[in-house]
XYZ file of C-alpha atoms in Angstrom:
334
model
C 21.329 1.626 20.485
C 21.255 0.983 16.650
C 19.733 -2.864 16.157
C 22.298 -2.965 13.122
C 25.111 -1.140 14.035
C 24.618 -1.274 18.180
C 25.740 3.013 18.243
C 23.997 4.769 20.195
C 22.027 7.625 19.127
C 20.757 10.353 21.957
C 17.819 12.724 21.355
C 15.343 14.888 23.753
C 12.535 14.053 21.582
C 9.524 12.394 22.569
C 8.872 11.490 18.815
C 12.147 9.511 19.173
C 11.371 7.998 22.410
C 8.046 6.569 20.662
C 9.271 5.327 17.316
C 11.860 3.241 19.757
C 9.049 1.763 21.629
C 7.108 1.155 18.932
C 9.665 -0.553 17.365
C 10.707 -2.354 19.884
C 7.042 -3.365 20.134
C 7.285 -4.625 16.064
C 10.580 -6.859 16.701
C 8.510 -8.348 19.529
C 5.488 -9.310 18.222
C 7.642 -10.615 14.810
C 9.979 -13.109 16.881
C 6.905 -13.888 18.557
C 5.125 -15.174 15.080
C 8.891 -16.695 13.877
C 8.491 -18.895 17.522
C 5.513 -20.326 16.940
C 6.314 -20.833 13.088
C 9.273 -22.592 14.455
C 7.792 -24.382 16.878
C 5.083 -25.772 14.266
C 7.389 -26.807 11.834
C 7.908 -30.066 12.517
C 4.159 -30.717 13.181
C 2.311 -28.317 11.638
C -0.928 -27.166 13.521
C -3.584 -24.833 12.024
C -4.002 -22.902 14.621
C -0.318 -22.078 15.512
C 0.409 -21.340 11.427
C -2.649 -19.126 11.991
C -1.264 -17.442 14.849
C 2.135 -16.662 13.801
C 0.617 -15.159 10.288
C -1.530 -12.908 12.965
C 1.280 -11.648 14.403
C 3.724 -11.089 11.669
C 0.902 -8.953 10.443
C 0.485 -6.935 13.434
C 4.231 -6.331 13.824
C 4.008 -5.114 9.963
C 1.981 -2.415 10.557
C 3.875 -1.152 13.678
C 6.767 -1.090 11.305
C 4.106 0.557 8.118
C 3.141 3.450 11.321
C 6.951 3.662 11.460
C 7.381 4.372 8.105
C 4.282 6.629 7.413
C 5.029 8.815 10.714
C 8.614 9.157 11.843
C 10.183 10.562 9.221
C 13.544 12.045 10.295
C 15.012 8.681 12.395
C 18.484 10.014 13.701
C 19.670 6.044 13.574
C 19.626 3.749 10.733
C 17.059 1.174 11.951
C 14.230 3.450 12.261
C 14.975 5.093 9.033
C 12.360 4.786 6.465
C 14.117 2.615 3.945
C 14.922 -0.145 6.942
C 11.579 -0.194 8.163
C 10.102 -0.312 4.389
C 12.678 -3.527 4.661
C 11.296 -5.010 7.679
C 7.591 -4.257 6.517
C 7.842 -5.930 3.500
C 9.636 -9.257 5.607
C 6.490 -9.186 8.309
C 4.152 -9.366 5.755
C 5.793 -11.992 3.177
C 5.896 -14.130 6.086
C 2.477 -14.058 6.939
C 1.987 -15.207 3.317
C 4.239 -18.147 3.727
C 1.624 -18.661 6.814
C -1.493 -18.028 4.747
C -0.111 -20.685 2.245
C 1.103 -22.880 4.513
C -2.439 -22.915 6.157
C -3.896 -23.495 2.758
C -1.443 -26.560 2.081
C -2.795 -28.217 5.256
C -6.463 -27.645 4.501
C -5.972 -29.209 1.035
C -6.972 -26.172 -0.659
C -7.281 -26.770 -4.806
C -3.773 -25.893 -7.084
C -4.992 -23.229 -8.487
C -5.772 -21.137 -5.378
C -1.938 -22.663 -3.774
C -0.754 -21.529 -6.817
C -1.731 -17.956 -6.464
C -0.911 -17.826 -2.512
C 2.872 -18.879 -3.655
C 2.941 -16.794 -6.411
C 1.866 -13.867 -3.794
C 4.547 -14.942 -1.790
C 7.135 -14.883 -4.265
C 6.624 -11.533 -4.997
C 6.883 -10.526 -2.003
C 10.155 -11.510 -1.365
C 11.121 -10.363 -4.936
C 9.891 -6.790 -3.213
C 12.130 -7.613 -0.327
C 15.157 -8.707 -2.051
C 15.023 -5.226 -4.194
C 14.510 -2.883 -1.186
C 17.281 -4.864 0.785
C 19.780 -4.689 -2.202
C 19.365 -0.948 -2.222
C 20.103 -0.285 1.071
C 22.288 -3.344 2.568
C 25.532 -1.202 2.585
C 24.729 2.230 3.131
C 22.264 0.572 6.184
C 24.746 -1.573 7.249
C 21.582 -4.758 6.667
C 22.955 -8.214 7.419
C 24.199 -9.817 4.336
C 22.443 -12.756 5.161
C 19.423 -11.320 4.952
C 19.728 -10.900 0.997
C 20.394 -14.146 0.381
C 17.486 -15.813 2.254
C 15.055 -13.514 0.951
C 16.759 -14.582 -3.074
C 16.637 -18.599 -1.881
C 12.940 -18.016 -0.321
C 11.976 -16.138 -3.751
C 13.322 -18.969 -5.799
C 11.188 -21.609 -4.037
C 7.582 -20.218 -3.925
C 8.537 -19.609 -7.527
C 8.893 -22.934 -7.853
C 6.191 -24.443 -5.640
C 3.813 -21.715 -7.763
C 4.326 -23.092 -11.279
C 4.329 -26.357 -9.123
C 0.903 -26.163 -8.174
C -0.558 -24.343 -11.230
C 1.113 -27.412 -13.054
C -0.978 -29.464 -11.263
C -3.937 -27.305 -12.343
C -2.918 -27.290 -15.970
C -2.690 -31.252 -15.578
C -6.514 -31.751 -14.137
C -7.943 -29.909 -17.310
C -6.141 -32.005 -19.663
C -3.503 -28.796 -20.552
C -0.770 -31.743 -20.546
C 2.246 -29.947 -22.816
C 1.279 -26.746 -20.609
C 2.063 -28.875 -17.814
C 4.666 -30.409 -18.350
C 6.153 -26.849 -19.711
C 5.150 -25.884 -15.947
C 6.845 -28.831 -14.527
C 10.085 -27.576 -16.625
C 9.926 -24.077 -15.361
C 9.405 -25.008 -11.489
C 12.794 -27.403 -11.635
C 14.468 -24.622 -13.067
C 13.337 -22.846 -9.819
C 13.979 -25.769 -7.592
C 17.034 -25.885 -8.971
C 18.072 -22.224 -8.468
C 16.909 -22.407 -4.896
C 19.045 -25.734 -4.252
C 21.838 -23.768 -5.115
C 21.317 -20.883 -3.378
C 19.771 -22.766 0.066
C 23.568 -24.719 0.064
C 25.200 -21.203 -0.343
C 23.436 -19.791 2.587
C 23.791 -22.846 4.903
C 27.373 -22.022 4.432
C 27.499 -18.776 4.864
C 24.771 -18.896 8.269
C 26.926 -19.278 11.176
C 29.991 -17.248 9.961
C 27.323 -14.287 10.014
C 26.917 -13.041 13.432
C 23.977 -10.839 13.189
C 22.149 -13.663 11.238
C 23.248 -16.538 13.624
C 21.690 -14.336 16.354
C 17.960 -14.038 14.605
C 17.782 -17.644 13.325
C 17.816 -21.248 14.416
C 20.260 -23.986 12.788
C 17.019 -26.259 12.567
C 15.699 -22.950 10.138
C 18.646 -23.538 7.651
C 17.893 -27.190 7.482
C 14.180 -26.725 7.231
C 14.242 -24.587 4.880
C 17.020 -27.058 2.923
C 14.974 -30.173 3.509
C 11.484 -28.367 2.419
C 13.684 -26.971 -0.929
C 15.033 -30.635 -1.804
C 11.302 -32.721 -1.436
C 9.789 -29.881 -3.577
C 12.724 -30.214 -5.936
C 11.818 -34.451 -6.244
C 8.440 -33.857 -6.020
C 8.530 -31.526 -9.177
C 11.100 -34.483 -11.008
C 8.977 -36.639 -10.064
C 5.564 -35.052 -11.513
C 7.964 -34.009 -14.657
C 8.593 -37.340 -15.656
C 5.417 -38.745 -15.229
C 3.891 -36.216 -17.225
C 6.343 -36.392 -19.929
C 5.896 -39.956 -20.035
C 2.464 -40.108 -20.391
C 2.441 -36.962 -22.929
C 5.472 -38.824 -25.407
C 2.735 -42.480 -24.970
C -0.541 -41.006 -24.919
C -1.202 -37.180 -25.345
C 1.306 -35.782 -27.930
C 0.293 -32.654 -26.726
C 3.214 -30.123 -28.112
C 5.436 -28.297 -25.104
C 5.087 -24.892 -25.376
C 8.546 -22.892 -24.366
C 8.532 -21.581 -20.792
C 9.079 -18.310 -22.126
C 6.155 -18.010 -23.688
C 4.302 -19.491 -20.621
C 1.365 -17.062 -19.298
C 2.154 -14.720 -16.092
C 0.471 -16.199 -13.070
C -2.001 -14.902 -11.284
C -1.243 -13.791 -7.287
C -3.621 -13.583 -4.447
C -2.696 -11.437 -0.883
C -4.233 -12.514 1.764
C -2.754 -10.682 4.242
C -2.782 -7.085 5.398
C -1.311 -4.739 8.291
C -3.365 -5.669 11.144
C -3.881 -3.169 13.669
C -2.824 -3.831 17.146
C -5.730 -2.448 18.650
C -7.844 -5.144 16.877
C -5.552 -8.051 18.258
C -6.642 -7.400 22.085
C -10.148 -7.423 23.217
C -10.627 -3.580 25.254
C -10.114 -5.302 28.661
C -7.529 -7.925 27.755
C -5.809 -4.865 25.937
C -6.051 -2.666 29.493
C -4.491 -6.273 31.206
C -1.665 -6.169 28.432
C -1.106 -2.312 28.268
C -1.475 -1.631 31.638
C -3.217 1.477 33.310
C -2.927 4.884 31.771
C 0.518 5.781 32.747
C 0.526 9.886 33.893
C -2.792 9.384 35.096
C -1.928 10.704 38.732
C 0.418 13.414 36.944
C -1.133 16.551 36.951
C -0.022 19.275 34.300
C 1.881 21.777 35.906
C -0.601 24.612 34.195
C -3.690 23.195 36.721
C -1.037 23.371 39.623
C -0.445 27.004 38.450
C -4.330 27.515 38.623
C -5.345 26.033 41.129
C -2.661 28.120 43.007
C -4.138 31.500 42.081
C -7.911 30.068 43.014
C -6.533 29.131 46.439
C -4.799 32.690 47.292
C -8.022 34.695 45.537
C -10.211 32.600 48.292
C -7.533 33.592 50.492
C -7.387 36.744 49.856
C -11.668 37.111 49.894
C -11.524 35.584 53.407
C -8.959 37.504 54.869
C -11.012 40.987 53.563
C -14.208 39.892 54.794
C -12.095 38.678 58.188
C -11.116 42.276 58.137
C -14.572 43.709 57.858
C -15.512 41.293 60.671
C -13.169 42.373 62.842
C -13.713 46.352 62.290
C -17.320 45.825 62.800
C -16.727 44.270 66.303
C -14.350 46.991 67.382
C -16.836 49.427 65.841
C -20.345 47.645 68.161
C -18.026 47.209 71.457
C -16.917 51.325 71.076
C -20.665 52.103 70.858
C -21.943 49.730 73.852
C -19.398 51.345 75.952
C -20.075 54.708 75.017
C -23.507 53.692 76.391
C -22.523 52.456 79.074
C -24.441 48.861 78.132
C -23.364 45.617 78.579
C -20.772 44.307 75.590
């Protein structure tokens, strides 16, 4: 059945058979990753971020195959537009992990800065694609507003962090313009966080795919960022009115930042070692099936050796009668 709509859709079509496995396979490996980023939020581990950016990545590009080779889904969810969708959420989250990652190896503002930036536009990307199609796809509303709220705050944490940059070259009004720009963002995403929390479990499709302690996480991690950036803003502002006087440039006027992706659709087949992938996989399936053509030859080779045997059987035979005819006509010994 339809993962949106639960209808279910019939078709004698191997093709179809496959894209449902393989997209069964996607969902899989993606609540896999959203465990483990779960499970690591309260104490964030390296190697558990690292994992769960792994396998958003690999159930991206089962969704990316989706997209590039079934191209006539007879149900919404494995129409091109909804996997594009759920493509485009795999791999934003295995940014978030990539960043994350980088947060806890104290990696320098200017590359965190880039890795959020990256991030944000990802789930700008995400928020347009889902827009498009959340009514004619029947997408959980839900869904839109997460991917606005999680847009708002890597916005945020990016001029955050490049503000921070800006501040460690002595760039003090561009920092503190910085400062401005990321509590807008904060401030955007405070708003919008408190209208999903409300909105969360009066959504049945979305209370299904998400954890209360998400919602709050995601609230609590909006409103330190938000102090964290007053914080830095009056500090800076301070310091630039008593010692600087360095003019504030307008936001507006404020240089695009720059983006880094670290992530890309990782193929399955690299995720599994050859054996460990024959453990996981299993055996070739039909191997003990045999095509029905062979069982059609073989067939015709066993009745043309049948049919040689029973000739020279024949021959045989005559050639006996034939010898015991003449050794009687003799009058010898048969």
């Amino acid at each position: 059945s339809d993962a949106f709509t639960n209808e279910s859709t019939q078709q004698h079509s191997l093709a179809f058979e496959k894209a449902g496995v393989l997209f069964n396979l996607a969902v899989a490996f993606g609540m896999h990753g959203a465990r483990l980023f779960s499970d690591s939020s309260s104490e964030m581990e390296l190697t558990t971020v690292h994992m769960a950016g792994i396998y958003f990545q690999v159930a991206a590009d089962r969704f990316h195959y989706l997209n590039e080779n079934f191209l006539h889904a007879p149900s919404l969810d494995l129409q091109q537009e909804t996997v594009n969708v759920l493509n485009g959420m795999m791999m934003a989250q295995a940014q978030e992990c990539a960043l994350i990652k980088s947060r806890l190896e104290k990696k320098k503002d200017a590359t965190l800065s880039k890795l959020a930036q990256q991030a944000a536009l990802m789930y700008s990307n995400v928020f347009d694609n889902l827009k498009a199609i959340i009514d004619s796809h029947q997408q959980p509303r839900g869904w839109l507003l997460l991917a606005e709220t999680k847009l708002r705050y890597y916005q945020a944490m990016a001029q955050y962090h490049e503000a921070h940059a800006d501040e460690s070259k002595s760039r003090y009004g561009i920092s503190i313009a910085r400062y401005s720009l990321a509590e807008q963002h904060a401030r955007e995403a405070t708003k919008l966080v408190g209208q999903f929390a409300e909105t969360f479990f009066s959504t049945s499709n979305l209370a299904e795919d998400l954890y209360p302690e998400s919602v709050q996480g995601l609230r609590e991690l909006i409103t330190n960022l938000a102090a964290n950036i007053a914080e830095e803003l009056n500090k800076a502002s301070h310091d630039n009115d008593v010692i600087y006087n360095e003019p504030v440039p307008n936001t507006s006027t404020l240089p695009p930042l720059d983006a880094a992706s670290v992530v890309s659709n990782f193929d399955i087949n690299k995720f599994y070692a050859s054996e460990e992938r024959s453990n996981v996989v299993g055996g070739e399936l039909f191997s003990r099936l045999i095509p029905m053509s062979v069982h059609e030859s073989s067939s015709l080779y066993s009745e043309e050796i049948s049919k040689m045997l029973r000739a020279e059987e024949d021959k045989v035979n005559l050639a006996e009668g034939e010898l015991q005819d003449a050794l009687s006509f003799m009058k010898m010994p048969g």
